Amino acid sequence: MMRIMTRYPVRADVRLDDPALESLLSGPVVVLMVGPAGGGKSTVARELTAQRPHLEIVSYDREQADGRIVGAAAVARAHGRLRQCCAGGRGAVVDGTHRQPERRAAVQRIAVAHQLPTIALVVLPSLTRCLEQQLLRSRVVPESDVRAQHAAVTELLPSLPAEGYELVAVLDPGHAVPAGFPGESGNTV
């Protein structure tokens, strides 16, 4: 079972099936996946939705059917799908890197408009693991992009709690959380 170390509100080590996390996931909620390509976000999204029929995966990659870099039209389609889910009383797991603040803010605005809480779930394994995973993917992301995504997500970690999420959780055993993350001083998750 994958493990999560929640950071906001500060909690002890929990798993994806932890009762406190499950209480947030038990009803309509928007889960914002955050992390670099090859980090395992899609795998976690599938795990989250497998036993929760009220949650649907909304994927930018799925909306970008031609396999290229996700463009504005794909983002608009994904956000439209998210609005449909929320308006229909369903929650969603929004699968994307979300390193761009405007994309995170857009997802939150949609959730707030439908009075749904938002969880930021950060999937941040080592850069080496992300690069190795590229060899197994059907849609390979260039190494330079993966490196930039990993650096950007690592850098934004300390600011995520201030963005107003109901919960910010960092997933990956063995990953060193950067100093400055609320409640942390560079400890290993």
PDB file of C-alpha atoms in Angstrom:
ATOM      1  CA  MET A   1       0.000   0.000   0.000  1.00  0.00           C
ATOM      2  CA  MET A   2       1.281   3.462  -0.857  1.00  0.00           C
ATOM      3  CA  ARG A   3       1.762   5.706   2.127  1.00  0.00           C
ATOM      4  CA  ILE A   4       1.076   9.389   2.534  1.00  0.00           C
ATOM      5  CA  MET A   5       2.577  11.839   4.959  1.00  0.00           C
ATOM      6  CA  THR A   6       0.033  14.586   5.373  1.00  0.00           C
ATOM      7  CA  ARG A   7       1.398  18.032   5.908  1.00  0.00           C
ATOM      8  CA  TYR A   8      -1.585  20.331   6.205  1.00  0.00           C
ATOM      9  CA  PRO A   9      -3.171  20.029   8.571  1.00  0.00           C
ATOM     10  CA  VAL A  10      -0.113  18.419  10.127  1.00  0.00           C
ATOM     11  CA  ARG A  11      -0.841  14.764  10.884  1.00  0.00           C
ATOM     12  CA  ALA A  12       0.959  11.525  11.502  1.00  0.00           C
ATOM     13  CA  ASP A  13       1.904   9.152   8.699  1.00  0.00           C
ATOM     14  CA  VAL A  14      -1.218   7.739   7.005  1.00  0.00           C
ATOM     15  CA  ARG A  15      -2.067   5.438   4.088  1.00  0.00           C
ATOM     16  CA  LEU A  16      -4.439   6.019   1.180  1.00  0.00           C
ATOM     17  CA  ASP A  17      -7.005   4.020   3.156  1.00  0.00           C
ATOM     18  CA  ASP A  18      -6.518   6.062   6.362  1.00  0.00           C
ATOM     19  CA  PRO A  19      -9.908   6.860   8.001  1.00  0.00           C
ATOM     20  CA  ALA A  20      -9.241  10.617   8.184  1.00  0.00           C
ATOM     21  CA  LEU A  21      -8.285  10.842   4.517  1.00  0.00           C
ATOM     22  CA  GLU A  22     -11.104   8.480   3.614  1.00  0.00           C
ATOM     23  CA  SER A  23     -13.611  10.802   5.302  1.00  0.00           C
ATOM     24  CA  LEU A  24     -12.610  13.549   2.860  1.00  0.00           C
ATOM     25  CA  LEU A  25     -12.706  11.111  -0.058  1.00  0.00           C
ATOM     26  CA  SER A  26     -16.050   9.591   0.940  1.00  0.00           C
ATOM     27  CA  GLY A  27     -18.107  12.364  -0.619  1.00  0.00           C
ATOM     28  CA  PRO A  28     -17.776  14.694  -3.565  1.00  0.00           C
ATOM     29  CA  VAL A  29     -14.309  16.225  -3.467  1.00  0.00           C
ATOM     30  CA  VAL A  30     -11.776  17.474  -5.995  1.00  0.00           C
ATOM     31  CA  VAL A  31      -8.372  15.825  -5.686  1.00  0.00           C
ATOM     32  CA  LEU A  32      -5.686  17.840  -7.443  1.00  0.00           C
ATOM     33  CA  MET A  33      -2.780  15.575  -8.370  1.00  0.00           C
ATOM     34  CA  VAL A  34       0.570  17.411  -8.361  1.00  0.00           C
ATOM     35  CA  GLY A  35       3.867  15.957  -9.560  1.00  0.00           C
ATOM     36  CA  PRO A  36       6.283  15.421 -12.426  1.00  0.00           C
ATOM     37  CA  ALA A  37       5.737  13.130 -15.394  1.00  0.00           C
ATOM     38  CA  GLY A  38       6.534   9.532 -14.517  1.00  0.00           C
ATOM     39  CA  GLY A  39       5.941  10.105 -10.827  1.00  0.00           C
ATOM     40  CA  GLY A  40       2.944   7.805 -10.573  1.00  0.00           C
ATOM     41  CA  LYS A  41       0.075  10.301 -10.495  1.00  0.00           C
ATOM     42  CA  SER A  42      -2.088   8.310 -12.916  1.00  0.00           C
ATOM     43  CA  THR A  43      -1.519   5.112 -10.943  1.00  0.00           C
ATOM     44  CA  VAL A  44      -2.549   6.831  -7.709  1.00  0.00           C
ATOM     45  CA  ALA A  45      -5.569   8.388  -9.460  1.00  0.00           C
ATOM     46  CA  ARG A  46      -6.712   4.942 -10.609  1.00  0.00           C
ATOM     47  CA  GLU A  47      -6.241   3.567  -7.094  1.00  0.00           C
ATOM     48  CA  LEU A  48      -8.241   6.431  -5.585  1.00  0.00           C
ATOM     49  CA  THR A  49     -11.159   5.991  -7.977  1.00  0.00           C
ATOM     50  CA  ALA A  50     -11.230   2.174  -8.074  1.00  0.00           C
ATOM     51  CA  GLN A  51     -13.294   1.869  -4.890  1.00  0.00           C
ATOM     52  CA  ARG A  52     -15.001   5.261  -5.044  1.00  0.00           C
ATOM     53  CA  PRO A  53     -17.638   5.343  -7.807  1.00  0.00           C
ATOM     54  CA  HIS A  54     -18.480   8.956  -6.934  1.00  0.00           C
ATOM     55  CA  LEU A  55     -15.007  10.038  -8.114  1.00  0.00           C
ATOM     56  CA  GLU A  56     -13.997  10.285 -11.757  1.00  0.00           C
ATOM     57  CA  ILE A  57     -10.555  10.799 -13.258  1.00  0.00           C
ATOM     58  CA  VAL A  58     -10.228  13.998 -15.271  1.00  0.00           C
ATOM     59  CA  SER A  59      -6.977  13.822 -17.232  1.00  0.00           C
ATOM     60  CA  TYR A  60      -5.304  16.522 -19.301  1.00  0.00           C
ATOM     61  CA  ASP A  61      -3.357  13.823 -21.168  1.00  0.00           C
ATOM     62  CA  ARG A  62      -6.568  12.012 -22.066  1.00  0.00           C
ATOM     63  CA  GLU A  63      -7.973  15.250 -23.488  1.00  0.00           C
ATOM     64  CA  GLN A  64      -4.812  15.746 -25.583  1.00  0.00           C
ATOM     65  CA  ALA A  65      -5.560  12.824 -27.880  1.00  0.00           C
ATOM     66  CA  ASP A  66      -2.669  13.338 -30.300  1.00  0.00           C
ATOM     67  CA  GLY A  67       0.011  12.607 -27.692  1.00  0.00           C
ATOM     68  CA  ARG A  68       1.639  16.036 -27.891  1.00  0.00           C
ATOM     69  CA  ILE A  69       2.271  18.406 -25.012  1.00  0.00           C
ATOM     70  CA  VAL A  70      -0.984  19.336 -23.317  1.00  0.00           C
ATOM     71  CA  GLY A  71      -2.283  22.516 -24.913  1.00  0.00           C
ATOM     72  CA  ALA A  72      -4.872  25.125 -24.000  1.00  0.00           C
ATOM     73  CA  ALA A  73      -7.691  23.281 -25.784  1.00  0.00           C
ATOM     74  CA  ALA A  74      -7.015  20.085 -23.803  1.00  0.00           C
ATOM     75  CA  VAL A  75      -6.925  22.047 -20.542  1.00  0.00           C
ATOM     76  CA  ALA A  76     -10.241  23.713 -21.430  1.00  0.00           C
ATOM     77  CA  ARG A  77     -11.829  20.329 -22.216  1.00  0.00           C
ATOM     78  CA  ALA A  78     -10.545  18.858 -18.954  1.00  0.00           C
ATOM     79  CA  HIS A  79     -11.848  21.812 -16.962  1.00  0.00           C
ATOM     80  CA  GLY A  80     -15.194  21.478 -18.752  1.00  0.00           C
ATOM     81  CA  ARG A  81     -15.314  17.804 -17.760  1.00  0.00           C
ATOM     82  CA  LEU A  82     -14.468  18.787 -14.168  1.00  0.00           C
ATOM     83  CA  ARG A  83     -17.355  21.282 -14.165  1.00  0.00           C
ATOM     84  CA  GLN A  84     -19.704  18.536 -15.399  1.00  0.00           C
ATOM     85  CA  CYS A  85     -18.565  16.178 -12.646  1.00  0.00           C
ATOM     86  CA  CYS A  86     -18.969  18.798  -9.936  1.00  0.00           C
ATOM     87  CA  ALA A  87     -22.340  20.017 -11.237  1.00  0.00           C
ATOM     88  CA  GLY A  88     -23.567  16.425 -11.288  1.00  0.00           C
ATOM     89  CA  GLY A  89     -22.666  15.937  -7.630  1.00  0.00           C
ATOM     90  CA  ARG A  90     -19.612  13.830  -8.411  1.00  0.00           C
ATOM     91  CA  GLY A  91     -16.084  14.494  -7.337  1.00  0.00           C
ATOM     92  CA  ALA A  92     -12.993  14.179  -9.475  1.00  0.00           C
ATOM     93  CA  VAL A  93      -9.330  13.338  -9.371  1.00  0.00           C
ATOM     94  CA  VAL A  94      -7.647  15.839 -11.690  1.00  0.00           C
ATOM     95  CA  ASP A  95      -4.583  14.129 -13.150  1.00  0.00           C
ATOM     96  CA  GLY A  96      -1.838  16.496 -14.288  1.00  0.00           C
ATOM     97  CA  THR A  97       1.469  17.988 -13.204  1.00  0.00           C
ATOM     98  CA  HIS A  98      -0.195  21.171 -11.888  1.00  0.00           C
ATOM     99  CA  ARG A  99       3.143  22.903 -11.560  1.00  0.00           C
ATOM    100  CA  GLN A 100       1.559  26.032 -13.038  1.00  0.00           C
ATOM    101  CA  PRO A 101      -0.213  28.145 -10.388  1.00  0.00           C
ATOM    102  CA  GLU A 102      -2.885  29.229 -12.869  1.00  0.00           C
ATOM    103  CA  ARG A 103      -3.911  25.609 -13.485  1.00  0.00           C
ATOM    104  CA  ARG A 104      -4.116  24.882  -9.753  1.00  0.00           C
ATOM    105  CA  ALA A 105      -6.135  28.060  -9.233  1.00  0.00           C
ATOM    106  CA  ALA A 106      -8.520  27.211 -12.085  1.00  0.00           C
ATOM    107  CA  VAL A 107      -9.249  23.784 -10.598  1.00  0.00           C
ATOM    108  CA  GLN A 108      -9.851  25.344  -7.185  1.00  0.00           C
ATOM    109  CA  ARG A 109     -12.204  27.970  -8.645  1.00  0.00           C
ATOM    110  CA  ILE A 110     -14.284  25.209 -10.227  1.00  0.00           C
ATOM    111  CA  ALA A 111     -14.412  23.274  -6.946  1.00  0.00           C
ATOM    112  CA  VAL A 112     -15.327  26.386  -4.939  1.00  0.00           C
ATOM    113  CA  ALA A 113     -18.064  27.315  -7.426  1.00  0.00           C
ATOM    114  CA  HIS A 114     -19.646  23.927  -6.679  1.00  0.00           C
ATOM    115  CA  GLN A 115     -18.913  24.114  -2.936  1.00  0.00           C
ATOM    116  CA  LEU A 116     -16.578  21.116  -3.015  1.00  0.00           C
ATOM    117  CA  PRO A 117     -13.416  20.774  -0.925  1.00  0.00           C
ATOM    118  CA  THR A 118     -10.084  20.383  -2.687  1.00  0.00           C
ATOM    119  CA  ILE A 119      -7.226  18.096  -1.678  1.00  0.00           C
ATOM    120  CA  ALA A 120      -3.748  18.617  -3.140  1.00  0.00           C
ATOM    121  CA  LEU A 121      -2.085  15.214  -3.433  1.00  0.00           C
ATOM    122  CA  VAL A 122       1.589  15.591  -4.320  1.00  0.00           C
ATOM    123  CA  VAL A 123       3.280  12.551  -5.863  1.00  0.00           C
ATOM    124  CA  LEU A 124       6.995  13.278  -5.812  1.00  0.00           C
ATOM    125  CA  PRO A 125       9.360  10.323  -6.038  1.00  0.00           C
ATOM    126  CA  SER A 126      13.035  10.860  -6.772  1.00  0.00           C
ATOM    127  CA  LEU A 127      14.032  12.455 -10.059  1.00  0.00           C
ATOM    128  CA  THR A 128      15.853   9.234 -10.942  1.00  0.00           C
ATOM    129  CA  ARG A 129      12.662   7.226 -10.560  1.00  0.00           C
ATOM    130  CA  CYS A 130      10.694   9.686 -12.711  1.00  0.00           C
ATOM    131  CA  LEU A 131      13.332   9.473 -15.450  1.00  0.00           C
ATOM    132  CA  GLU A 132      13.398   5.662 -15.280  1.00  0.00           C
ATOM    133  CA  GLN A 133       9.611   5.538 -15.589  1.00  0.00           C
ATOM    134  CA  GLN A 134       9.847   7.358 -18.925  1.00  0.00           C
ATOM    135  CA  LEU A 135      11.237   4.148 -20.422  1.00  0.00           C
ATOM    136  CA  LEU A 136       7.971   2.367 -19.573  1.00  0.00           C
ATOM    137  CA  ARG A 137       5.531   5.017 -20.800  1.00  0.00           C
ATOM    138  CA  SER A 138       3.698   5.106 -24.095  1.00  0.00           C
ATOM    139  CA  ARG A 139       3.965   8.907 -24.127  1.00  0.00           C
ATOM    140  CA  VAL A 140       7.578   9.748 -23.328  1.00  0.00           C
ATOM    141  CA  VAL A 141       8.234  13.175 -21.856  1.00  0.00           C
ATOM    142  CA  PRO A 142      11.669  14.628 -22.695  1.00  0.00           C
ATOM    143  CA  GLU A 143      14.236  14.362 -19.894  1.00  0.00           C
ATOM    144  CA  SER A 144      14.680  18.142 -19.754  1.00  0.00           C
ATOM    145  CA  ASP A 145      10.927  18.565 -19.190  1.00  0.00           C
ATOM    146  CA  VAL A 146      10.857  15.930 -16.440  1.00  0.00           C
ATOM    147  CA  ARG A 147      13.797  17.625 -14.723  1.00  0.00           C
ATOM    148  CA  ALA A 148      12.071  21.028 -14.942  1.00  0.00           C
ATOM    149  CA  GLN A 149       8.780  19.601 -13.644  1.00  0.00           C
ATOM    150  CA  HIS A 150      10.488  17.861 -10.723  1.00  0.00           C
ATOM    151  CA  ALA A 151      12.352  21.047  -9.761  1.00  0.00           C
ATOM    152  CA  ALA A 152       9.199  23.163 -10.055  1.00  0.00           C
ATOM    153  CA  VAL A 153       7.071  20.815  -7.933  1.00  0.00           C
ATOM    154  CA  THR A 154       9.804  20.547  -5.289  1.00  0.00           C
ATOM    155  CA  GLU A 155      10.020  24.338  -5.196  1.00  0.00           C
ATOM    156  CA  LEU A 156       6.266  24.901  -4.880  1.00  0.00           C
ATOM    157  CA  LEU A 157       5.785  22.463  -1.975  1.00  0.00           C
ATOM    158  CA  PRO A 158       6.218  25.035   0.814  1.00  0.00           C
ATOM    159  CA  SER A 159       3.618  27.370  -0.722  1.00  0.00           C
ATOM    160  CA  LEU A 160       0.864  24.786  -1.347  1.00  0.00           C
ATOM    161  CA  PRO A 161      -0.770  25.032   2.109  1.00  0.00           C
ATOM    162  CA  ALA A 162      -1.296  28.779   1.602  1.00  0.00           C
ATOM    163  CA  GLU A 163      -3.353  28.077  -1.537  1.00  0.00           C
ATOM    164  CA  GLY A 164      -6.366  27.090   0.553  1.00  0.00           C
ATOM    165  CA  TYR A 165      -6.683  23.328   0.177  1.00  0.00           C
ATOM    166  CA  GLU A 166      -8.629  21.304   2.697  1.00  0.00           C
ATOM    167  CA  LEU A 167      -5.612  19.000   2.850  1.00  0.00           C
ATOM    168  CA  VAL A 168      -2.147  18.894   1.290  1.00  0.00           C
ATOM    169  CA  ALA A 169      -0.539  15.447   1.313  1.00  0.00           C
ATOM    170  CA  VAL A 170       2.827  14.330  -0.033  1.00  0.00           C
ATOM    171  CA  LEU A 171       3.066  10.766  -1.297  1.00  0.00           C
ATOM    172  CA  ASP A 172       6.179   8.643  -1.642  1.00  0.00           C
ATOM    173  CA  PRO A 173       8.052   6.673   0.954  1.00  0.00           C
ATOM    174  CA  GLY A 174      11.675   7.639   1.252  1.00  0.00           C
ATOM    175  CA  HIS A 175      11.349  11.066  -0.352  1.00  0.00           C
ATOM    176  CA  ALA A 176      13.071  13.879   1.515  1.00  0.00           C
ATOM    177  CA  VAL A 177      10.636  16.724   2.132  1.00  0.00           C
ATOM    178  CA  PRO A 178      12.392  20.066   1.643  1.00  0.00           C
ATOM    179  CA  ALA A 179      13.085  22.211   4.684  1.00  0.00           C
ATOM    180  CA  GLY A 180      10.503  24.950   4.965  1.00  0.00           C
ATOM    181  CA  PHE A 181       7.478  22.765   4.314  1.00  0.00           C
ATOM    182  CA  PRO A 182       5.047  23.507   7.184  1.00  0.00           C
ATOM    183  CA  GLY A 183       5.814  21.235  10.122  1.00  0.00           C
ATOM    184  CA  GLU A 184       8.962  19.832   8.512  1.00  0.00           C
ATOM    185  CA  SER A 185      12.682  20.424   8.576  1.00  0.00           C
ATOM    186  CA  GLY A 186      13.832  18.285   5.681  1.00  0.00           C
ATOM    187  CA  ASN A 187      12.823  14.965   7.241  1.00  0.00           C
ATOM    188  CA  THR A 188      12.315  11.858   5.168  1.00  0.00           C
ATOM    189  CA  VAL A 189       8.736  10.878   4.443  1.00  0.00           C
TER     190      VAL A 189
END
